[in-house]
PDB file of C-alpha atoms in Angstrom:
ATOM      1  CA  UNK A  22      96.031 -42.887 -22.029  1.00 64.00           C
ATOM      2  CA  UNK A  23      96.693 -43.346 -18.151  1.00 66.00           C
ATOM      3  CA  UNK A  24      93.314 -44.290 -15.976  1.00 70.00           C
ATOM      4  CA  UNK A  25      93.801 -43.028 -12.543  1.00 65.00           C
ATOM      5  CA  UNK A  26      92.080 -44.192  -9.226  1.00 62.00           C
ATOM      6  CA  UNK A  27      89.035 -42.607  -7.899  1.00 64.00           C
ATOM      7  CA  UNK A  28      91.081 -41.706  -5.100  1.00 59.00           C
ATOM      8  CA  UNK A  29      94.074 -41.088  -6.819  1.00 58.00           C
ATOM      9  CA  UNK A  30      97.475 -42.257  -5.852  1.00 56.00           C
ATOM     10  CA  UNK A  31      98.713 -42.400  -2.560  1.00 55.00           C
ATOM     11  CA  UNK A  32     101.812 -44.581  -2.593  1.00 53.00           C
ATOM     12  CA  UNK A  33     100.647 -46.969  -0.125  1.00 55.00           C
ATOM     13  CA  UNK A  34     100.830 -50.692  -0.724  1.00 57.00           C
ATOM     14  CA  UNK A  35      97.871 -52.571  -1.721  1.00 60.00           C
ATOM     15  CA  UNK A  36      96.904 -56.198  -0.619  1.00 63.00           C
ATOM     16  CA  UNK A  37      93.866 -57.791  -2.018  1.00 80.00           C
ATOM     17  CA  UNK A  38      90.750 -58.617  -0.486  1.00 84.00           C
ATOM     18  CA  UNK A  39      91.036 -62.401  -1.461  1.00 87.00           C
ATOM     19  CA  UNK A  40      94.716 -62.408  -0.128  1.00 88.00           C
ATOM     20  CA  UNK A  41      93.312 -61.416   2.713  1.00 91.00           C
ATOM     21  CA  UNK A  42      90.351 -63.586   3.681  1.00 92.00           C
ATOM     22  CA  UNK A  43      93.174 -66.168   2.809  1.00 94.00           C
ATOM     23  CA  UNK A  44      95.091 -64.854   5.591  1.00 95.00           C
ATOM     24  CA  UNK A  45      92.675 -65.033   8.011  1.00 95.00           C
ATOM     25  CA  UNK A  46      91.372 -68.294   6.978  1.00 97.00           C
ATOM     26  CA  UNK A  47      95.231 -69.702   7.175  1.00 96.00           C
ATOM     27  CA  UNK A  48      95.082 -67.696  10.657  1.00 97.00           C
ATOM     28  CA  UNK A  49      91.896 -69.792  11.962  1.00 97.00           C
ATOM     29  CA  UNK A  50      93.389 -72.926  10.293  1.00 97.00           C
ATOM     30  CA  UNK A  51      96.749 -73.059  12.497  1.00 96.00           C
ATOM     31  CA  UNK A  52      94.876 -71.437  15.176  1.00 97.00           C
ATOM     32  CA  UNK A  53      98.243 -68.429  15.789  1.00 96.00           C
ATOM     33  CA  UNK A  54      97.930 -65.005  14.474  1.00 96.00           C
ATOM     34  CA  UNK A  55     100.183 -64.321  11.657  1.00 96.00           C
ATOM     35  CA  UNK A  56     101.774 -60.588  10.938  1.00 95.00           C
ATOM     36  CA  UNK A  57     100.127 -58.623   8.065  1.00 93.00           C
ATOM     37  CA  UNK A  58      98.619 -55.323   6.927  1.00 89.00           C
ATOM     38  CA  UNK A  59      96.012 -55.500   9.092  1.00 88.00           C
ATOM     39  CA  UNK A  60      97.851 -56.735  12.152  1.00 87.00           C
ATOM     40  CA  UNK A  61     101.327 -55.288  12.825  1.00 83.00           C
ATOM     41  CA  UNK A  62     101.981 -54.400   9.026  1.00 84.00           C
ATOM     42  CA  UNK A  63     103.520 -56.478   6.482  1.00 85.00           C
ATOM     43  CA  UNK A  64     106.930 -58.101   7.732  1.00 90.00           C
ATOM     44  CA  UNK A  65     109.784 -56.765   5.900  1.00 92.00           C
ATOM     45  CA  UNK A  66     112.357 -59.134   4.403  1.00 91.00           C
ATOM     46  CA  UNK A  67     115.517 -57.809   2.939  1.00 93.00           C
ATOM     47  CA  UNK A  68     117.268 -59.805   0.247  1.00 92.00           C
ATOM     48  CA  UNK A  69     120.269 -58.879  -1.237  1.00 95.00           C
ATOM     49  CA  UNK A  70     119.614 -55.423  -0.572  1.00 94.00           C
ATOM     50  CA  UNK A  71     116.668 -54.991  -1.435  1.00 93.00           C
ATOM     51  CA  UNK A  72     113.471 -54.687   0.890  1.00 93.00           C
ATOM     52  CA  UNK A  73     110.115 -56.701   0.295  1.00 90.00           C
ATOM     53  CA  UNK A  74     107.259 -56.524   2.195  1.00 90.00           C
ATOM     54  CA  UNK A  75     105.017 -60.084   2.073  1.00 91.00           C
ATOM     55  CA  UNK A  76     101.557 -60.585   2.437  1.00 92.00           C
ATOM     56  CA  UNK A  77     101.852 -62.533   5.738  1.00 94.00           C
ATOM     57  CA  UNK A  78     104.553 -64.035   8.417  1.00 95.00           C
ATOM     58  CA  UNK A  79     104.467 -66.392  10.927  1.00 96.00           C
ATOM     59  CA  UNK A  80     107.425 -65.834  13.300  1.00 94.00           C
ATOM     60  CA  UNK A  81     106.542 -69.527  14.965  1.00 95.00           C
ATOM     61  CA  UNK A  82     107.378 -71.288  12.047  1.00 96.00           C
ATOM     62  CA  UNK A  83     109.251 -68.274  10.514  1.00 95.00           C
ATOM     63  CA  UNK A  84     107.431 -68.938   7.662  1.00 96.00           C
ATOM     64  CA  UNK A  85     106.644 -65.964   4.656  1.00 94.00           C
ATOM     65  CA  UNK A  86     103.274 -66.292   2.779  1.00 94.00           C
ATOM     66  CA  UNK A  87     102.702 -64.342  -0.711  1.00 91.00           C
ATOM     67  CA  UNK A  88      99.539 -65.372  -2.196  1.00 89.00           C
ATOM     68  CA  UNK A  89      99.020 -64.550  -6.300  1.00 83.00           C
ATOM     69  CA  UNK A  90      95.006 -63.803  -6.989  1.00 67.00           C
ATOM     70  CA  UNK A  91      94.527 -63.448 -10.787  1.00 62.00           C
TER      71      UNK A  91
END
């Protein structure tokens, strides 16, 4: 038996609250803004055709960040 969300399913991506306070810590941290959901949208990276979006980028370093939150 399925469970569905309260607000059912919209097809967006999801990114954690703790990956994000992460985020914004790491932001503070190297004192730069990095690109993710909530500024610009998650960079795109396309690997042998295939397209995946990570949880942060920072184009000065070029640098991808994907954090795991069990």
């Amino acid at each position: 038996v399925g469970i569905l969300p309260e607000s059912g399913y919209n097809g967006g991506q999801t990114q954690s609250k703790i990956a994000l306070q992460y985020i914004r810590w790491l932001e503070q941290k190297l004192s730069r803004t990095l690109v993710h959901k909530l500024n610009g949208g998650e960079h795109k990276v396309n690997v042998d055709g295939k397209t995946f979006l990570l949880d942060a980028f920072d184009p000065v370093e070029n640098r991808a960040y994907e954090v795991c939150s069990l």
